[in-house]
Structure formats: structure tokens, C-alpha cells
Short mmCIF file of C-alpha atoms and ligand atoms in Angstrom, two decimals:
data_model
loop_
_atom_site.label_atom_id
_atom_site.label_comp_id
_atom_site.label_asym_id
_atom_site.label_seq_id
_atom_site.Cartn_x
_atom_site.Cartn_y
_atom_site.Cartn_z
CA UNK A 1 -57.95 75.47 -76.84
CA UNK A 2 -55.64 72.62 -78.08
CA UNK A 3 -56.09 71.51 -81.43
CA UNK A 4 -57.96 68.29 -82.20
CA UNK A 5 -55.01 65.90 -83.82
CA UNK A 6 -55.46 64.61 -87.13
CA UNK A 7 -56.75 60.61 -87.25
CA UNK A 8 -53.70 59.99 -88.93
CA UNK A 9 -51.13 61.34 -85.91
CA UNK A 10 -53.64 59.76 -83.43
CA UNK A 11 -53.26 56.15 -84.81
CA UNK A 12 -49.14 56.90 -85.40
CA UNK A 13 -49.35 58.17 -81.63
CA UNK A 14 -51.34 55.06 -80.42
CA UNK A 15 -48.69 53.04 -82.60
CA UNK A 16 -45.68 54.54 -80.65
CA UNK A 17 -47.38 54.00 -77.53
CA UNK A 18 -47.96 50.29 -78.01
CA UNK A 19 -44.43 49.79 -79.24
CA UNK A 20 -43.06 51.38 -76.19
CA UNK A 21 -45.33 49.29 -73.66
CA UNK A 22 -44.24 46.12 -75.75
CA UNK A 23 -40.64 46.92 -75.39
CA UNK A 24 -40.62 47.67 -71.78
CA UNK A 25 -42.82 44.91 -70.85
CA UNK A 26 -39.85 42.05 -70.14
CA UNK A 27 -37.51 44.56 -68.03
CA UNK A 28 -40.57 45.94 -66.08
CA UNK A 29 -41.97 42.62 -65.24
CA UNK A 30 -38.21 40.99 -64.63
CA UNK A 31 -37.61 43.47 -62.22
CA UNK A 32 -40.19 42.98 -59.59
CA UNK A 33 -38.91 40.80 -57.15
CA UNK A 34 -42.01 39.55 -55.31
CA UNK A 35 -45.19 38.42 -56.45
CA UNK A 36 -46.92 41.58 -54.61
CA UNK A 37 -44.18 43.93 -56.86
CA UNK A 38 -45.51 41.89 -60.09
CA UNK A 39 -49.17 41.87 -59.65
CA UNK A 40 -48.72 45.88 -58.72
CA UNK A 41 -46.91 46.21 -62.01
CA UNK A 42 -49.43 44.26 -63.79
CA UNK A 43 -52.33 46.77 -62.46
CA UNK A 44 -50.03 49.68 -63.55
CA UNK A 45 -50.93 48.34 -67.15
CA UNK A 46 -53.68 46.46 -67.13
CA UNK A 47 -56.00 48.14 -64.04
CA UNK A 48 -58.71 50.71 -64.40
CA UNK A 49 -56.07 53.45 -64.45
CA UNK A 50 -53.39 51.43 -66.05
CA UNK A 51 -51.37 52.42 -69.07
CA UNK A 52 -52.80 50.03 -71.95
CA UNK A 53 -56.28 50.69 -70.60
CA UNK A 54 -55.38 54.87 -71.12
CA UNK A 55 -54.44 53.72 -74.55
CA UNK A 56 -57.85 51.88 -75.14
CA UNK A 57 -59.78 54.91 -74.12
CA UNK A 58 -58.14 56.79 -77.25
CA UNK A 59 -59.69 54.34 -79.74
CA UNK A 60 -62.97 56.18 -79.84
CA UNK A 61 -61.20 58.88 -81.61
CA UNK A 62 -59.61 56.78 -84.30
CA UNK A 63 -61.11 56.81 -87.74
CA UNK A 64 -63.28 53.53 -88.61
CA UNK A 65 -61.13 52.32 -91.23
CA UNK A 66 -58.03 52.18 -89.08
CA UNK A 67 -59.64 51.21 -85.74
CA UNK A 68 -59.65 47.35 -86.85
CA UNK A 69 -55.95 47.15 -87.43
CA UNK A 70 -55.11 49.01 -83.94
CA UNK A 71 -57.70 46.85 -82.25
CA UNK A 72 -55.69 43.83 -83.26
CA UNK A 73 -52.13 45.57 -82.13
CA UNK A 74 -53.75 46.51 -78.92
CA UNK A 75 -54.81 42.84 -78.42
CA UNK A 76 -51.75 41.40 -79.15
CA UNK A 77 -49.93 43.69 -76.36
CA UNK A 78 -52.45 42.71 -74.09
CA UNK A 79 -51.95 38.96 -74.75
CA UNK A 80 -48.57 39.88 -74.32
CA UNK A 81 -48.58 41.38 -70.94
CA UNK A 82 -50.73 38.41 -69.64
CA UNK A 83 -48.01 35.90 -71.21
CA UNK A 84 -45.33 37.71 -69.57
CA UNK A 85 -47.03 38.26 -66.29
CA UNK A 86 -47.93 34.50 -66.29
CA UNK A 87 -44.31 33.50 -67.05
CA UNK A 88 -42.73 35.73 -64.26
CA UNK A 89 -45.36 34.60 -61.68
CA UNK A 90 -44.19 30.82 -62.05
CA UNK A 91 -40.79 31.91 -62.07
CA UNK A 92 -41.32 33.81 -58.84
CA UNK A 93 -42.99 30.54 -57.28
CA UNK A 94 -39.98 28.11 -58.72
CA UNK A 95 -37.60 30.27 -56.87
CA UNK A 96 -39.67 30.56 -53.62
CA UNK A 97 -39.83 26.58 -53.75
CA UNK A 98 -36.35 26.20 -54.21
CA UNK A 99 -35.22 28.79 -51.65
CA UNK A 100 -37.30 26.54 -49.33
CA UNK A 101 -35.69 23.19 -50.55
CA UNK A 102 -32.11 24.64 -50.13
CA UNK A 103 -32.64 26.64 -46.55
CA UNK A 104 -30.64 25.07 -44.15
CA UNK A 105 -32.57 22.19 -42.49
CA UNK A 106 -34.20 22.90 -38.80
CA UNK A 107 -31.49 22.41 -36.15
CA UNK A 108 -32.87 19.84 -33.85
CA UNK A 109 -29.80 20.32 -31.47
CA UNK A 110 -30.99 24.04 -30.57
CA UNK A 111 -31.55 24.32 -26.76
CA UNK A 112 -35.25 24.11 -26.16
CA UNK A 113 -37.88 26.87 -24.58
CA UNK A 114 -37.53 26.36 -20.79
CA UNK A 115 -40.95 24.58 -19.48
CA UNK A 116 -43.07 26.65 -17.35
CA UNK A 117 -42.80 26.42 -13.67
CA UNK A 118 -44.89 23.35 -12.63
CA UNK A 119 -48.05 24.15 -10.94
CA UNK A 120 -49.30 23.35 -7.36
CA UNK A 121 -52.49 22.02 -5.73
CA UNK A 122 -54.50 24.48 -4.48
CA UNK A 123 -55.05 24.68 -0.61
CA UNK A 124 -58.86 24.39 -1.22
CA UNK A 125 -58.38 21.05 -3.33
CA UNK A 126 -55.63 19.96 -0.89
CA UNK A 127 -58.03 20.12 2.26
CA UNK A 128 -61.27 18.83 0.24
CA UNK A 129 -59.24 15.82 -1.15
CA UNK A 130 -58.11 15.19 2.35
CA UNK A 131 -61.59 15.47 4.02
CA UNK A 132 -63.15 13.27 1.11
CA UNK A 133 -60.50 10.72 1.82
CA UNK A 134 -61.13 10.44 5.80
CA UNK A 135 -65.02 10.07 5.01
CA UNK A 136 -64.33 7.45 2.53
CA UNK A 137 -62.20 5.62 5.10
CA UNK A 138 -65.34 5.92 7.40
CA UNK A 139 -67.30 4.47 4.73
CA UNK A 140 -68.94 7.08 2.93
CA UNK A 141 -69.21 7.41 -0.68
CA UNK A 142 -69.26 10.64 -2.63
CA UNK A 143 -72.46 12.09 -4.42
CA UNK A 144 -72.36 14.86 -6.73
CA UNK A 145 -74.93 17.68 -7.76
CA UNK A 146 -75.18 20.60 -9.90
CA UNK A 147 -74.47 24.25 -9.15
CA UNK A 148 -77.46 25.56 -10.95
CA UNK A 149 -80.45 24.24 -8.88
CA UNK A 150 -84.01 24.42 -8.27
CA UNK A 151 -85.29 26.45 -5.25
CA UNK A 152 -87.23 23.52 -4.20
CA UNK A 153 -83.97 21.24 -4.10
CA UNK A 154 -81.95 24.37 -2.26
CA UNK A 155 -84.64 25.64 0.06
CA UNK A 156 -88.27 23.95 -0.07
CA UNK A 157 -87.47 20.75 0.71
CA UNK A 158 -84.81 21.59 3.14
CA UNK A 159 -87.47 23.34 5.24
CA UNK A 160 -86.56 26.95 4.72
CA UNK A 161 -89.89 29.12 5.15
CA UNK A 162 -90.48 30.99 1.85
CA UNK A 163 -89.73 34.30 3.57
CA UNK A 164 -86.50 33.06 5.14
CA UNK A 165 -83.73 35.82 4.30
CA UNK A 166 -81.52 33.24 2.20
CA UNK A 167 -84.21 32.90 -0.26
CA UNK A 168 -83.92 36.61 -0.72
CA UNK A 169 -82.63 38.14 -4.02
CA UNK A 170 -80.03 40.23 -1.92
CA UNK A 171 -78.58 36.89 -0.25
CA UNK A 172 -78.44 34.51 -3.51
CA UNK A 173 -77.89 34.63 -7.04
CA UNK A 174 -81.20 33.87 -8.87
CA UNK A 175 -80.66 32.62 -12.82
CA UNK A 176 -84.54 32.60 -13.16
CA UNK A 177 -87.37 32.98 -11.21
CA UNK A 178 -87.24 29.20 -9.59
CA UNK A 179 -83.40 28.59 -10.23
CA UNK A 180 -80.15 29.80 -8.28
CA UNK A 181 -76.82 28.88 -7.89
CA UNK A 182 -76.72 26.46 -4.92
CA UNK A 183 -76.59 28.51 -1.57
CA UNK A 184 -74.82 25.16 0.16
CA UNK A 185 -74.15 21.71 -0.84
CA UNK A 186 -77.53 20.76 0.87
CA UNK A 187 -79.17 20.21 -2.36
CA UNK A 188 -76.79 17.08 -2.82
CA UNK A 189 -78.74 15.48 0.31
CA UNK A 190 -81.93 16.20 -1.29
CA UNK A 191 -81.18 14.77 -4.60
CA UNK A 192 -79.43 11.81 -2.88
CA UNK A 193 -82.67 10.99 -0.74
CA UNK A 194 -85.13 11.31 -3.80
CA UNK A 195 -82.99 8.85 -5.87
CA UNK A 196 -82.01 6.23 -3.57
CA UNK A 197 -83.50 3.91 -0.89
CA UNK A 198 -81.78 4.34 2.66
CA UNK A 199 -79.57 3.28 4.09
CA UNK A 200 -77.16 5.55 2.81
CA UNK A 201 -73.80 7.52 3.59
CA UNK A 202 -72.42 10.34 1.51
CA UNK A 203 -69.96 13.04 1.06
CA UNK A 204 -70.56 15.90 -0.92
CA UNK A 205 -67.95 18.57 -1.90
CA UNK A 206 -68.69 21.46 -4.01
CA UNK A 207 -68.77 25.06 -4.98
CA UNK A 208 -71.69 27.10 -3.48
CA UNK A 209 -72.58 30.80 -4.01
CA UNK A 210 -73.82 33.75 -1.79
CA UNK A 211 -74.10 37.45 -1.95
CA UNK A 212 -70.93 37.89 0.77
CA UNK A 213 -67.99 39.90 0.05
CA UNK A 214 -65.30 40.58 3.11
CA UNK A 215 -62.50 39.50 4.65
CA UNK A 216 -63.69 36.27 5.80
CA UNK A 217 -66.46 35.75 2.51
CA UNK A 218 -66.48 35.22 -0.75
CA UNK A 219 -69.20 35.31 -3.11
CA UNK A 220 -68.18 31.68 -4.18
CA UNK A 221 -66.78 29.25 -1.81
CA UNK A 222 -66.76 25.43 -1.04
CA UNK A 223 -68.54 23.17 1.11
CA UNK A 224 -68.41 19.58 2.14
CA UNK A 225 -71.45 17.97 3.34
CA UNK A 226 -71.65 14.66 4.94
CA UNK A 227 -74.70 12.69 5.62
CA UNK A 228 -75.82 9.41 7.04
CA UNK A 229 -79.32 7.62 7.10
CA UNK A 230 -80.07 4.32 8.48
CA UNK A 231 -82.30 2.90 11.17
CA UNK A 232 -81.85 4.54 14.94
CA UNK A 233 -79.20 7.17 13.88
CA UNK A 234 -78.66 9.16 16.80
CA UNK A 235 -76.74 12.38 18.20
CA UNK A 236 -74.03 9.63 19.43
CA UNK A 237 -73.37 8.51 16.04
CA UNK A 238 -72.93 12.10 15.01
CA UNK A 239 -70.45 13.18 17.51
CA UNK A 240 -68.80 9.64 17.04
CA UNK A 241 -68.24 10.44 13.71
CA UNK A 242 -67.00 14.09 14.45
CA UNK A 243 -64.81 12.84 16.89
CA UNK A 244 -62.91 10.63 14.49
CA UNK A 245 -63.09 13.45 11.74
CA UNK A 246 -61.41 15.76 14.03
CA UNK A 247 -58.67 13.14 15.11
CA UNK A 248 -58.05 11.97 11.51
CA UNK A 249 -57.70 15.71 10.26
CA UNK A 250 -56.15 17.93 13.04
CA UNK A 251 -54.40 15.08 14.98
CA UNK A 252 -55.04 12.55 17.93
CA UNK A 253 -56.64 13.93 20.94
CA UNK A 254 -58.43 16.65 19.29
CA UNK A 255 -61.19 17.63 21.63
CA UNK A 256 -64.97 18.41 20.21
CA UNK A 257 -67.86 19.61 21.47
CA UNK A 258 -71.43 20.53 20.18
CA UNK A 259 -73.04 23.81 21.27
CA UNK A 260 -76.79 24.02 20.27
CA UNK A 261 -77.78 25.88 17.37
CA UNK A 262 -80.59 26.38 14.29
CA UNK A 263 -80.55 25.17 10.57
CA UNK A 264 -83.93 25.10 9.34
CA UNK A 265 -82.93 21.44 7.93
CA UNK A 266 -81.78 19.67 11.45
CA UNK A 267 -83.61 19.02 14.76
CA UNK A 268 -81.75 19.18 16.89
CA UNK A 269 -79.05 21.34 15.19
CA UNK A 270 -75.49 21.97 16.74
CA UNK A 271 -72.33 24.03 15.99
CA UNK A 272 -69.02 22.01 16.37
CA UNK A 273 -66.03 23.44 17.94
CA UNK A 274 -62.56 21.67 17.89
CA UNK A 275 -59.96 22.65 20.56
CA UNK A 276 -57.96 25.51 19.21
CA UNK A 277 -55.33 24.04 17.08
CA UNK A 278 -52.86 26.93 17.73
CA UNK A 279 -53.07 27.07 21.34
CA UNK A 280 -54.09 23.83 22.51
CA UNK A 281 -55.72 25.49 25.52
CA UNK A 282 -59.25 24.09 25.24
CA UNK A 283 -58.99 22.64 28.92
CA UNK A 284 -59.32 26.19 29.83
CA UNK A 285 -56.07 26.21 32.23
CA UNK A 286 -54.71 29.14 30.06
CA UNK A 287 -56.47 32.29 28.18
CA UNK A 288 -55.84 30.77 24.72
CA UNK A 289 -54.79 32.83 21.77
CA UNK A 290 -56.02 35.73 19.58
CA UNK A 291 -57.13 33.25 16.71
CA UNK A 292 -59.53 31.44 19.13
CA UNK A 293 -60.37 34.67 20.57
CA UNK A 294 -59.31 33.46 24.28
CA UNK A 295 -61.73 30.83 24.32
CA UNK A 296 -59.64 27.62 23.55
CA UNK A 297 -62.40 26.42 21.01
CA UNK A 298 -62.64 27.16 16.94
CA UNK A 299 -65.96 26.62 15.40
CA UNK A 300 -65.58 24.40 12.51
CA UNK A 301 -68.88 23.16 11.13
CA UNK A 302 -72.56 22.65 11.45
CA UNK A 303 -74.30 19.51 12.18
CA UNK A 304 -77.52 18.03 13.25
CA UNK A 305 -80.02 15.23 12.96
CA UNK A 306 -81.99 15.40 9.87
CA UNK A 307 -85.18 16.65 10.20
CA UNK A 308 -88.28 14.52 9.86
CA UNK A 309 -90.05 16.94 7.56
CA UNK A 310 -87.09 16.99 5.28
CA UNK A 311 -86.95 13.20 5.33
CA UNK A 312 -90.68 12.75 4.42
CA UNK A 313 -90.56 15.58 1.64
CA UNK A 314 -88.03 13.66 0.09
CA UNK A 315 -89.68 10.09 0.35
CA UNK A 316 -88.14 8.68 3.36
CA UNK A 317 -90.38 7.32 6.20
CA UNK A 318 -89.04 9.04 9.24
CA UNK A 319 -90.71 6.43 11.17
CA UNK A 320 -88.33 3.89 10.11
CA UNK A 321 -85.13 5.92 9.02
CA UNK A 322 -83.42 8.86 10.73
CA UNK A 323 -80.10 10.21 9.94
CA UNK A 324 -77.47 13.10 10.64
CA UNK A 325 -76.20 15.64 8.31
CA UNK A 326 -72.89 18.20 8.82
CA UNK A 327 -71.44 20.67 6.46
CA UNK A 328 -68.40 22.74 6.47
CA UNK A 329 -66.49 25.56 4.61
CA UNK A 330 -63.56 24.16 3.00
CA UNK A 331 -61.89 27.68 2.74
CA UNK A 332 -62.57 28.04 6.84
CA UNK A 333 -60.87 24.46 7.30
CA UNK A 334 -57.92 25.40 5.05
CA UNK A 335 -57.60 28.70 6.61
CA UNK A 336 -57.34 27.29 10.15
CA UNK A 337 -55.28 24.45 9.05
CA UNK A 338 -52.56 26.95 7.27
CA UNK A 339 -53.16 30.38 9.13
CA UNK A 340 -54.49 32.06 6.09
CA UNK A 341 -55.68 35.61 7.43
CA UNK A 342 -57.92 36.70 4.44
CA UNK A 343 -60.12 34.26 2.31
CA UNK A 344 -59.68 36.33 -0.81
CA UNK A 345 -55.81 34.90 -1.27
CA UNK A 346 -57.64 31.78 -2.19
CA UNK A 347 -59.23 33.29 -5.01
CA UNK A 348 -56.65 35.75 -6.53
CA UNK A 349 -54.55 32.83 -8.31
CA UNK A 350 -51.36 34.27 -7.38
CA UNK A 351 -48.90 31.23 -7.93
CA UNK A 352 -46.64 32.19 -5.07
CA UNK A 353 -49.43 31.76 -2.81
CA UNK A 354 -50.46 28.53 -4.11
CA UNK A 355 -46.91 27.19 -3.92
CA UNK A 356 -46.85 27.84 -0.23
CA UNK A 357 -48.52 24.84 0.54
ZN1 ZN B 401 -56.03 29.34 20.43
#
């Protein structure tokens, strides 16, 4: 057991410790070259485990009559620490500012960063713009609609029966019990018919969504829908527009044929083939090519006369008005146009792919 120091020795010890701290103070703070180093040094003195704090902790053992005098000395040293710290801090700040001001100026003549390679229109955008331009040239306007659609506009008013496979969870992306990501751009003709009085002629491009995923199907793809409603519209008008469209998109003399087909919202309905753009053997004189499966024809879109029930459901009197609608997949048109073998190439975002068009 060490002996307890007598009060006089204790007071003298504290005195010496305070004096040592005071003397070393300037040098300690002066040697701190950064603000952080300065703050660390300050904490070594005044922090919870600091040297001055340690001295203070001995005060309890100092006799009452000496305590006041020592207390004053401790306070004086503490104030000196604080003043020295503040002075050194101001000095460091001044030096930093000075360094900033005297640093060499920013060199505007240095070479810049090389610009990123320029982007390029995606084949889907190119083909979409081209198809839209062709129909605008034929007098069609552009109509837009939402991608999240009520089932009424996407299915019911287009004549899809409630048990149609497209309405199934397996085939469509439902967001609520009666909203889904539109499965075709035909929701736009419903919206146009509800909102406007005929006559009308619109083209409606946009993204559509289905649960398909293979080499020729993607869960998101793009369609363009064109529709026209007027008095006395017949299949002849539809075929005329199709022939004009095929010539403008694939060149003069491109043959077109309609094959009967079924879509719930048209009557009659048809699928449209154009003469194979690769082998140009639609006249059947030679056996075609593998891209047209040796038929000489390639399917490009579906169409038909708008079903009277659809017109009526959207508030248009089918006794007075009739119309046609046609819809095509933009990816399919682009794949045929550019000979792209896999639809996924169009959605991978590889700039080397896009730069080819
Ligand atoms: Zn062919």
C-alpha cells in the first residue's frame, strides 16, 4: 500500500503539473499542422480523459484552505488553453485561405475530356417515326393513351369475352383487380371514340405488355394502331390505305394481300401479308426464301372493319358510321426491315447494335 501524500505535497504536485502544462502549451498547439490535429491536441488536454481534467480530479484531496488558490490556478490554465487553441485555429484558417489565394490559377487551356460517343436513334424509334409519318401524310392525326389501363378500355369495350385467354393472369400484367398494363394499343381507339365525334382518323403508337418471352416475343413491345371512322367506310378503303402504306414503307409495287382472320373487335377481320421483301417472289414463279418460309409472302399486321358492337359501346351509332382499324408490331416491322434475327437484341441497349441503323 502506498502512503497517502500529505496535503502540502499534493498541492505542490498539482502546482508543478499545472506549470508544466502551461509552459508546454504554445509548442504543443503550434506543432499541430491541421485543424484535426489541433482539435485532437485540445482533447488530450480538456477531454474527459485529458491531462487538465486529470489534475482537476485530484482537487478533492486538497485541503479546504488551499483549494481556492489551486482552483484559481487551474481555471487560469484552462482559459489559457482555450485562448491558445482559438488563436492557433484562426491561424490555420488564415493559412488555408492564403494557400487557396496563392495557388496557381485554374488552367483554362488544358485539353478537355473527350465527349462521349454520340447516341443514335433506336431501330424501333426509326420505324415508328417512319410509320407515323406515312399515316400523317395520308391525313391521320396522332392520338395517345395511358399504358396502365382499365380492363373496360382494354378488353370489355373491344368485345373480348370475360373468359378470353388474354384476360387471364397468365397472359397479362394486372396492377389491380381491374387495371392492367395494356396488352395492345387498341385501348386508344376506345378512348378516341368515347371522347370525340366522328369522323376521325388517328394513328396511335405505344408500348404494350404481355407475358411472352422467347426469340420472337418480348414481355414489352411496341405497336402502332391506325383507325378511321366515317360514313360508308368499307374494306375497299382499308385495302387502299394498306396498299399505299406498303408502297411507302417497302417501296413501289410491293404487293399486299388480305387473309381472313379473327380479332374480337373487328368484323370481318384479316391478316395482311406483303410480298416478301427479301426474295420478291410473291408471284409464285420461284420458291421464295427461308425468311418467308418459301411462300413469297410475309405477314405484317392485323386489321378489319371495327365491329358495330364496339362502335356502339363507345357511343357511336353503327347505323350511321363505320370504320376500320389496323395494328402492327413495330419490332416485327423493324426485324423485317433490317433482317434482325432476335427480338431481344432490340431491348439489350447495346450501343454497337443501335449504331448499325
Ligand atoms: Zn422470301
